Short mmCIF file of C-alpha atoms in Angstrom, two decimals:
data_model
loop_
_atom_site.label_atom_id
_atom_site.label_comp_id
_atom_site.label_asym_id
_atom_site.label_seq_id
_atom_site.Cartn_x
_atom_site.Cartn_y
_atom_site.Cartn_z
CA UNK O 33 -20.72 -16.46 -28.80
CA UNK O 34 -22.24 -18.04 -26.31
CA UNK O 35 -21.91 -21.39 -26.63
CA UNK O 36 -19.43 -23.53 -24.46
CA UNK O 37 -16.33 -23.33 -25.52
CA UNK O 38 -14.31 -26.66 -26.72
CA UNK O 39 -10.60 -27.22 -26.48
CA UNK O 40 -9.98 -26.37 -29.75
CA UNK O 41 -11.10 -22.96 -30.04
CA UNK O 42 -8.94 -20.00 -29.37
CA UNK O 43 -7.60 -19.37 -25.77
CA UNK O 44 -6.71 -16.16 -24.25
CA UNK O 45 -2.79 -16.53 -23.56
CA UNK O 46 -0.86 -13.65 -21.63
CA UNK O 47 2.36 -13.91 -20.13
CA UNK O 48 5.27 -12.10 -18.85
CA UNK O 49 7.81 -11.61 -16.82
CA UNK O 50 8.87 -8.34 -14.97
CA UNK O 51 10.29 -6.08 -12.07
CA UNK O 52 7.26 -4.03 -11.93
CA UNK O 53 5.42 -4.92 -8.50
CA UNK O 54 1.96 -7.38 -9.15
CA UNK O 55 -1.30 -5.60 -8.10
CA UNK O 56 -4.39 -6.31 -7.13
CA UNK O 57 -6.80 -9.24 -7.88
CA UNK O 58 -9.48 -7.10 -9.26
CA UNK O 59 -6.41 -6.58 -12.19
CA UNK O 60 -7.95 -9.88 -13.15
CA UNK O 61 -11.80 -9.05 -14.28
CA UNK O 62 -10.90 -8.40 -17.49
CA UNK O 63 -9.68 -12.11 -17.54
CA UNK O 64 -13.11 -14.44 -18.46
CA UNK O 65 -15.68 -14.02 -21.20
CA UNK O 66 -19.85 -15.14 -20.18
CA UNK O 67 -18.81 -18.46 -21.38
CA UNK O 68 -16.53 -19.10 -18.42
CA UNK O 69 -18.11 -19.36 -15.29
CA UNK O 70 -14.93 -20.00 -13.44
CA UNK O 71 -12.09 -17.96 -12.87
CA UNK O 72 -8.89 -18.41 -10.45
CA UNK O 73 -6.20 -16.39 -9.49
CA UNK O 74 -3.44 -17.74 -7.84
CA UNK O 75 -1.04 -15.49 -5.89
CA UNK O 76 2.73 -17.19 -4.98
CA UNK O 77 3.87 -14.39 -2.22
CA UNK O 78 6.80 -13.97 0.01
CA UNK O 79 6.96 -15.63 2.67
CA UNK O 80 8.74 -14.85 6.11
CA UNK O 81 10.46 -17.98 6.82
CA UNK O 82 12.11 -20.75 4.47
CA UNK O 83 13.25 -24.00 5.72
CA UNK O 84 13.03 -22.68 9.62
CA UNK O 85 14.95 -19.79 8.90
CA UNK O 86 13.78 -16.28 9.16
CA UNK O 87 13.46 -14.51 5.87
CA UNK O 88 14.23 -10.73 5.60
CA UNK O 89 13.61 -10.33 1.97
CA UNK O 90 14.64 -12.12 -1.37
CA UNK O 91 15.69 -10.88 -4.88
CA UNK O 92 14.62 -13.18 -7.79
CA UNK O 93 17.15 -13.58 -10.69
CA UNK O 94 16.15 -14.67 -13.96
CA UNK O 95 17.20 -16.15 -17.67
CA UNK O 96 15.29 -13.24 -18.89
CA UNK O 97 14.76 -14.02 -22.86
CA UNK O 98 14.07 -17.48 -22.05
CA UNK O 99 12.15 -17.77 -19.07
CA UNK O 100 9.39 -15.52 -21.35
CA UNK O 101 9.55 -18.49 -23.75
CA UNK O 102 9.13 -21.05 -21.26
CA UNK O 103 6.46 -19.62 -19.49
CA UNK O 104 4.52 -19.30 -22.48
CA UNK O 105 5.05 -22.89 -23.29
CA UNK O 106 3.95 -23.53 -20.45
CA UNK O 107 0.81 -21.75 -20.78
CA UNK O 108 0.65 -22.88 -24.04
CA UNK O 109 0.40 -26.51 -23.05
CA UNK O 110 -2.53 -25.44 -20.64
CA UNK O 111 -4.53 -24.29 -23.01
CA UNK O 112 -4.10 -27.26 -25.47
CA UNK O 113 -4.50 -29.53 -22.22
CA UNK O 114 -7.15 -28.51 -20.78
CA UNK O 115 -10.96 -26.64 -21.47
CA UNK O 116 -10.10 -23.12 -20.62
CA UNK O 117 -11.03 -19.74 -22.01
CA UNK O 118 -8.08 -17.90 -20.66
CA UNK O 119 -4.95 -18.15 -19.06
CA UNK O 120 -2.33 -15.61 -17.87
CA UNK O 121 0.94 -16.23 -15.97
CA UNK O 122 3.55 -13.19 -14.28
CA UNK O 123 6.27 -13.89 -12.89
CA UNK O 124 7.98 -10.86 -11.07
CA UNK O 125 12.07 -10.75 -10.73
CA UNK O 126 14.60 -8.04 -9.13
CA UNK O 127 14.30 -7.44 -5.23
CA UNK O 128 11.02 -8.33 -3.25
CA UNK O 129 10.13 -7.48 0.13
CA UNK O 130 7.74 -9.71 2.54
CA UNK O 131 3.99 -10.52 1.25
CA UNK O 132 5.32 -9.06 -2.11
CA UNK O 133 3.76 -11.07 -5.23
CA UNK O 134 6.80 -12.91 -6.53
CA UNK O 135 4.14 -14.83 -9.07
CA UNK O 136 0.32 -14.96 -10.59
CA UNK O 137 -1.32 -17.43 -12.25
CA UNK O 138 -4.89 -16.43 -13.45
CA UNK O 139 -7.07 -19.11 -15.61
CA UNK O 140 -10.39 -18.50 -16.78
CA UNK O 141 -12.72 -21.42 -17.70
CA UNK O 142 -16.38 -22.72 -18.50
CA UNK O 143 -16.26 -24.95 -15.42
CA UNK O 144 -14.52 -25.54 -12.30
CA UNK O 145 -12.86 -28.88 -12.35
CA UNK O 146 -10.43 -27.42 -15.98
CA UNK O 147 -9.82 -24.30 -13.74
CA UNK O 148 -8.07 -25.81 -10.99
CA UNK O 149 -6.57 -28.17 -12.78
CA UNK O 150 -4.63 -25.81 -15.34
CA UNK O 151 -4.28 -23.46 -12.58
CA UNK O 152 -2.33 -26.08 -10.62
CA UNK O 153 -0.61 -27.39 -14.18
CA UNK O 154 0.76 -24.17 -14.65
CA UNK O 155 2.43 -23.15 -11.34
CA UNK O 156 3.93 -26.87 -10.79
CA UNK O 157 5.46 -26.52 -14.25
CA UNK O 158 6.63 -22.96 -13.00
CA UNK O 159 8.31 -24.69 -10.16
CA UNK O 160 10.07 -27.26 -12.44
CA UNK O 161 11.12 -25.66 -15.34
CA UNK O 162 11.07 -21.63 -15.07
CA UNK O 163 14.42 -20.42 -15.29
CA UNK O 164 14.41 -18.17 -12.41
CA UNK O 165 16.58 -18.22 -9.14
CA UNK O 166 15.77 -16.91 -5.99
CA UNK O 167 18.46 -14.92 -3.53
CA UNK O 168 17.28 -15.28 0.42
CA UNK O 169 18.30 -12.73 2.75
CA UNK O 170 17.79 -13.85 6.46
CA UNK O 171 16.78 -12.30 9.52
CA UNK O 172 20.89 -12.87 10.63
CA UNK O 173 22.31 -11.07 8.09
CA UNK O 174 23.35 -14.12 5.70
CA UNK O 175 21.94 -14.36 2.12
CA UNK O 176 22.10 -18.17 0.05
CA UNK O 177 20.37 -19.59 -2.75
CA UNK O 178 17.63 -21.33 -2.43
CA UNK O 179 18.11 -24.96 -3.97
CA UNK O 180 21.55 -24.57 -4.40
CA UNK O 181 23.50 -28.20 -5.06
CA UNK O 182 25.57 -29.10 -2.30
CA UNK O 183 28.97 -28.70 -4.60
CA UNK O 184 28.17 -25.28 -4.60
CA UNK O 185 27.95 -24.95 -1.13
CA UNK O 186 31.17 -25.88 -0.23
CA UNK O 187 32.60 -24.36 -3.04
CA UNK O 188 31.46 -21.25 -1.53
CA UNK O 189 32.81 -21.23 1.79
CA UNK D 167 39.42 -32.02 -35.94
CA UNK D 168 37.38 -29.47 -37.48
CA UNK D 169 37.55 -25.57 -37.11
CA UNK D 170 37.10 -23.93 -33.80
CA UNK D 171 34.21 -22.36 -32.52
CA UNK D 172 33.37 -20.03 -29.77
CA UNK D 173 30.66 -20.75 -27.79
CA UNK D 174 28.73 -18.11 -25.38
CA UNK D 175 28.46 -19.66 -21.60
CA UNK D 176 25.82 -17.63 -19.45
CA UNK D 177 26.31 -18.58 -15.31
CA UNK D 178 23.16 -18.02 -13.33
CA UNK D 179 22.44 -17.72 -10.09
CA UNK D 180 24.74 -19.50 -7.94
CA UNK D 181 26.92 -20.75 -10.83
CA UNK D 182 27.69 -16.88 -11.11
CA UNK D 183 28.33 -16.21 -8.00
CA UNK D 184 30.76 -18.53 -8.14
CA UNK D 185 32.39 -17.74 -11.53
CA UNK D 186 32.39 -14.12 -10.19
CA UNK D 187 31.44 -13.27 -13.96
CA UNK D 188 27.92 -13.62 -15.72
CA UNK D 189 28.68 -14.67 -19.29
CA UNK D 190 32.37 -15.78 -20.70
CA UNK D 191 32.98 -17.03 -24.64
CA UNK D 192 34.93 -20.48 -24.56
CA UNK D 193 36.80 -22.12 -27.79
CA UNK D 194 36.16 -25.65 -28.39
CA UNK D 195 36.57 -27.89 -31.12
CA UNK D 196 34.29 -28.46 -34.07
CA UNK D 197 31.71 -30.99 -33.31
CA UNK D 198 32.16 -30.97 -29.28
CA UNK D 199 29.00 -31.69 -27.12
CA UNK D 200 27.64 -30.05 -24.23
CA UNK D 201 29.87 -32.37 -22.34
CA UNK D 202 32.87 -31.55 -24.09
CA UNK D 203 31.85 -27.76 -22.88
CA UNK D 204 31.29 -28.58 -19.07
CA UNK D 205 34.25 -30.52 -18.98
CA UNK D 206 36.61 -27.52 -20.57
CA UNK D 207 35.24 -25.50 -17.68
CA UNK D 208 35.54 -27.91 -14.81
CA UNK D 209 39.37 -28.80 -16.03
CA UNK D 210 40.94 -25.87 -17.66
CA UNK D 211 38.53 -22.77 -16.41
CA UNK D 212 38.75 -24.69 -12.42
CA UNK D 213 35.04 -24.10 -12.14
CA UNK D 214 35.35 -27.71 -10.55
CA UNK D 215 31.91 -27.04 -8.61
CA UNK D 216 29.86 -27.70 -11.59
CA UNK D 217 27.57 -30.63 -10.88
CA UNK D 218 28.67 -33.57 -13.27
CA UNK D 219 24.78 -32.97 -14.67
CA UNK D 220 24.63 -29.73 -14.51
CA UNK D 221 21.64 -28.83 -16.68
CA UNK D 222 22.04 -26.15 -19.68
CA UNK D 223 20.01 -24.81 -22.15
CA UNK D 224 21.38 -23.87 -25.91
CA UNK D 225 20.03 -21.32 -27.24
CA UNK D 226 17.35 -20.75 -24.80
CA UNK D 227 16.04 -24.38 -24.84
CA UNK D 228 16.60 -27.14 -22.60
CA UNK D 229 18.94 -29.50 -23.94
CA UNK D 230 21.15 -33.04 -23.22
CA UNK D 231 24.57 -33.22 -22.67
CA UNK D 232 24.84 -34.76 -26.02
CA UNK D 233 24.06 -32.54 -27.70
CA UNK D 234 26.29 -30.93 -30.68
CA UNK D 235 27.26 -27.19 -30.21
CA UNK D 236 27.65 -24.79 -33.44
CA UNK D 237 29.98 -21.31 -33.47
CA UNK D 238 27.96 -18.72 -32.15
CA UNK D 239 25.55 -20.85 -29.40
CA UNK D 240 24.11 -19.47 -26.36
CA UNK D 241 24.94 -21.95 -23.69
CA UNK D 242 23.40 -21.22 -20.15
CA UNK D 243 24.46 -23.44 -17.19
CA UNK D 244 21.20 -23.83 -14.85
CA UNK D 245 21.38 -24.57 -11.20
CA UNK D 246 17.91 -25.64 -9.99
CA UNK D 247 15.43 -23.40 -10.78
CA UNK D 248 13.39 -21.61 -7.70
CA UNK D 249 10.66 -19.68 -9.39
CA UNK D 250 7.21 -19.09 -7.92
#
């Protein structure tokens, strides 16, 4: 069981998505066998200003059913891409406040190089593809959506 | 012109705030594309803020405005996604 592991063999995939709040690093020991000596966990948190304006708080909205498919795809394609043990990806939806977790991407590999580099697969693909919207509320009392296509905008008003 | 069939249009995020409704069931004809279904909303439903590529997913999968809808799909209109 000790040998070093190929990209063929069997990774460790665990995803979700969910309202309950995202805890602590240490959450992620359990993540890597002694054949990984690498692990990562990257935290996306809320942060207090967007785009110069100040940010209160945020709710995330999400295509429940299918943003759990995509983000295992996505994980899934991480493991067949790259030489990692484990991977596990949580995204968090309903209202968050500042410094909350809004997302976690954990990756567990022999070496270093696979780690960050599935690590940083997974949370770009996140960014493109996750079917999950994000409600701003500022500092001034207005709320908007972030990314929102101009049409929209001035539909709106 | 074939039968009709009812299609199931999800509005996220911004596209339901501005539908003031999360989910309504349009009637199309047989064979009509995703196109066919943006357009019935833009025109006869008014929801005339709908990007002309707005991107869906049917049936919980990314797909192209091509593409042919059955009775009893799951389309969900997707404004740009702002995860992470």
């Amino acid at each position: 069981m000790a040998s070093e592991r190929t990209p063929d063999r069997d990774v460790a995939i665990e995803t979700g998505i969910t309202t309950d709040p995202i805890g602590r690093l240490d959450a992620f020991d359990d993540l890597s066998t002694h054949a990984d000596g690498a692990v990562l966990v990257f935290q996306g948190r809320v942060r207090e200003t967007n785009e110069g304006r100040k940010v209160s708080g945020l709710s995330y909205e999400a295509y429940g059913e299918m943003a759990e498919k995509e983000l295992a795809a996505i994980c899934g394609e991480a493991a067949a891409s790259f030489e990692i043990g484990a991977v596990r990806a949580v995204h968090r939806v309903g209202d968050l406040e500042l410094g909350d977790v809004a997302v976690v991407v954990g990756v567990a590999a022999p070496h270093r190089n696979a780690c960050y580099e599935a690590s940083r697969f997974v949370i770009e693909q996140v960014k493109v593809r996750l079917p999950v919207w994000k409600h701003e509320r500022y500092a001034d009392g207005e709320t908007g959506w972030v990314g929102a296509p101009a049409v929209t905008k001035a539909a709106s008003r | 012109m074939g039968d009709l069939i009812r299609v199931k249009t999800l509005f996220f995020g911004v596209y339901g705030e501005l539908a003031a409704s999360r989910e309504d069931v349009t009637e199309l004809p047989g064979d009509s594309t995703v196109s066919d279904l943006v357009e019935a909303l833009r025109g006869p439903r008014g929801f005339d803020w709908l990007p002309d590529r707005v991107v869906v997913a049917v049936n919980q999968t990314y797909a192209e405005s091509g593409t042919v809808l059955a009775d009893g799909d799951e389309v969900a209109l997707i404004p740009p996604v702002a995860g992470g």
